[in-house]
Amino acid sequence: MLHVSTGSMIPVRRVVLSSLVFGGLVWAGATMAQGGAQSGVQGGKNAPPPPEEIVPQVAIVPYDDKLARLAEVLGSVHYLRTLCKAPGADEWRADMQQLLDSETDGEPQRKEKLTAAFNRGYRAFASVYTVCTQAAIVAEERYRNEGATLATEITSRFGN
């Protein structure tokens, strides 16, 4: 059984989640003005107004690209830690779920994008590593470092 030390690493999940939950979110977007309903008379009959197409607004978040990369890193780390039977391996998936819940509430497009990024990171290593090797351990450590860097960048630049 191989052991991967995480003692000296900054826990990505704490940094990101605390900053996103408590630091506030930066949102941009325009509100759509709704026009009044128009009714017309056609051939002597009252025609109902045309149905308004409800288009969900997509929140534009300036750190979404970095957040998507972080989700991909979390997927990779989750796979590698599970493969190498590292303690707390399932915590990474649970943390990703918590990130989705806090970041994408009511925004299905953003949730899909981040979920796809997590799955892409997971599958990328699943296609390469089927047993835990020294290279897998090194890759997991590097990805955790990248995740910590991303979390720090996101929180320092966009957190309040």
Coordinates of C-alpha atoms in Angstrom, one line a residue:
M1 CA 0.0 0.0 0.0
L2 CA 1.4 3.3 -1.0
H3 CA 1.0 6.4 1.2
V4 CA 0.8 9.9 -0.3
S5 CA 1.6 12.6 2.2
T6 CA -0.7 15.7 2.2
G7 CA 0.5 17.3 5.4
S8 CA 2.5 20.1 3.7
M9 CA -0.2 20.9 1.0
I10 CA -2.7 23.6 1.2
P11 CA -6.1 21.9 1.2
V12 CA -7.7 23.1 -2.1
R13 CA -11.2 22.4 -0.9
R14 CA -10.9 24.6 2.2
V15 CA -9.3 27.5 0.4
V16 CA -11.8 27.5 -2.5
L17 CA -14.9 26.7 -0.7
S18 CA -14.4 29.2 2.2
S19 CA -13.5 32.0 -0.2
L20 CA -16.4 31.3 -2.5
V21 CA -19.0 30.9 0.2
F22 CA -17.8 33.7 2.5
G23 CA -16.0 36.0 0.1
G24 CA -19.0 36.7 -2.1
L25 CA -19.4 36.1 -5.8
V26 CA -18.7 38.4 -8.7
W27 CA -21.6 38.4 -11.1
A28 CA -22.1 40.3 -14.3
G29 CA -25.0 40.2 -16.7
A30 CA -27.7 42.3 -18.1
T31 CA -31.3 42.1 -17.2
M32 CA -33.7 41.6 -20.0
A33 CA -36.5 44.1 -20.3
Q34 CA -39.8 42.6 -20.9
G35 CA -42.0 44.2 -23.5
G36 CA -45.7 44.6 -23.0
A37 CA -48.0 42.0 -24.4
Q38 CA -49.5 43.0 -27.7
S39 CA -52.8 41.7 -28.9
G40 CA -53.8 42.1 -32.5
V41 CA -57.0 41.6 -34.4
Q42 CA -56.8 39.3 -37.3
G43 CA -59.8 38.5 -39.4
G44 CA -62.1 39.8 -36.7
K45 CA -60.8 37.4 -34.0
N46 CA -58.6 38.3 -31.1
A47 CA -55.3 36.6 -31.5
P48 CA -53.4 35.6 -28.3
P49 CA -50.1 37.3 -27.8
P50 CA -47.1 35.4 -29.1
P51 CA -45.6 33.3 -26.3
E52 CA -42.5 34.9 -24.8
E53 CA -39.5 32.6 -25.1
I54 CA -38.0 32.1 -21.7
V55 CA -34.3 32.0 -22.0
P56 CA -32.3 31.3 -18.9
Q57 CA -29.7 33.9 -18.3
V58 CA -26.2 32.6 -18.1
A59 CA -24.1 34.2 -15.4
I60 CA -20.9 35.5 -16.6
V61 CA -18.3 34.9 -14.0
P62 CA -14.8 36.1 -14.7
Y63 CA -13.1 33.2 -13.0
D64 CA -15.1 30.4 -14.7
D65 CA -12.1 29.3 -16.8
K66 CA -9.9 28.9 -13.7
L67 CA -12.8 27.3 -11.9
A68 CA -13.2 24.8 -14.7
R69 CA -9.5 24.0 -14.6
L70 CA -9.8 23.5 -10.8
A71 CA -12.7 21.1 -11.4
E72 CA -10.6 19.2 -13.8
V73 CA -7.7 19.0 -11.4
L74 CA -10.1 17.8 -8.6
G75 CA -11.3 15.0 -10.9
S76 CA -7.7 14.0 -11.6
V77 CA -6.7 14.0 -8.0
H78 CA -9.9 12.1 -7.0
Y79 CA -9.1 9.3 -9.5
L80 CA -5.4 9.1 -8.6
R81 CA -6.0 9.1 -4.8
T82 CA -8.7 6.4 -5.2
L83 CA -6.4 4.4 -7.4
C84 CA -3.5 4.6 -4.9
K85 CA -5.9 4.0 -2.0
A86 CA -4.8 7.2 -0.3
P87 CA -6.6 8.2 2.9
G88 CA -9.6 10.6 2.3
A89 CA -9.7 9.8 -1.4
D90 CA -13.5 10.1 -1.5
E91 CA -13.4 13.6 0.1
W92 CA -12.3 15.1 -3.2
R93 CA -15.5 14.1 -5.0
A94 CA -17.6 15.3 -2.1
D95 CA -15.8 18.6 -2.1
M96 CA -16.5 18.9 -5.8
Q97 CA -20.2 18.4 -5.1
Q98 CA -20.1 21.0 -2.4
L99 CA -18.3 23.4 -4.9
L100 CA -21.0 22.8 -7.4
D101 CA -23.8 23.4 -4.9
S102 CA -22.3 26.7 -3.7
E103 CA -21.2 28.0 -7.1
T104 CA -23.9 26.9 -9.5
D105 CA -27.1 27.1 -7.6
G106 CA -29.8 27.8 -10.2
E107 CA -27.3 27.8 -13.1
P108 CA -27.5 24.5 -14.9
Q109 CA -25.2 25.5 -17.8
R110 CA -22.4 26.3 -15.3
K111 CA -23.0 23.2 -13.4
E112 CA -22.8 21.1 -16.5
K113 CA -19.6 22.8 -17.6
L114 CA -17.9 22.2 -14.2
T115 CA -19.2 18.6 -14.0
A116 CA -17.8 17.9 -17.5
A117 CA -14.4 19.4 -16.4
F118 CA -14.3 17.2 -13.3
N119 CA -15.2 14.1 -15.4
R120 CA -12.6 15.0 -18.1
G121 CA -9.9 15.1 -15.4
Y122 CA -11.0 11.8 -14.0
R123 CA -11.1 10.1 -17.3
A124 CA -7.8 11.5 -18.5
F125 CA -6.0 9.5 -15.8
A126 CA -8.3 6.5 -15.9
S127 CA -7.3 6.0 -19.5
V128 CA -3.5 6.0 -18.5
Y129 CA -3.2 4.5 -15.1
T130 CA -4.9 1.2 -14.1
V131 CA -2.5 0.5 -11.2
C132 CA -0.9 2.9 -8.7
T133 CA 2.7 3.6 -9.8
Q134 CA 5.3 6.0 -8.7
A135 CA 4.4 8.2 -11.7
A136 CA 0.8 8.3 -10.6
I137 CA 1.8 9.4 -7.1
V138 CA 4.0 12.2 -8.6
A139 CA 1.2 13.2 -10.9
E140 CA -1.3 13.4 -8.0
E141 CA 1.1 15.6 -6.0
R142 CA 1.7 17.9 -8.9
Y143 CA -2.0 18.2 -9.6
R144 CA -2.7 19.0 -5.9
N145 CA 0.0 21.7 -6.1
E146 CA -1.7 23.1 -9.2
G147 CA -5.1 23.0 -7.5
A148 CA -3.7 24.9 -4.5
T149 CA -2.2 27.5 -6.8
L150 CA -5.5 27.9 -8.7
A151 CA -7.5 28.2 -5.5
T152 CA -5.1 30.8 -4.2
E153 CA -5.3 32.8 -7.5
I154 CA -9.1 32.6 -7.6
T155 CA -9.5 33.7 -4.0
S156 CA -6.9 36.4 -4.0
R157 CA -8.2 37.9 -7.2
F158 CA -11.9 37.4 -7.0
G159 CA -12.7 36.9 -3.3
N160 CA -13.7 39.8 -1.1

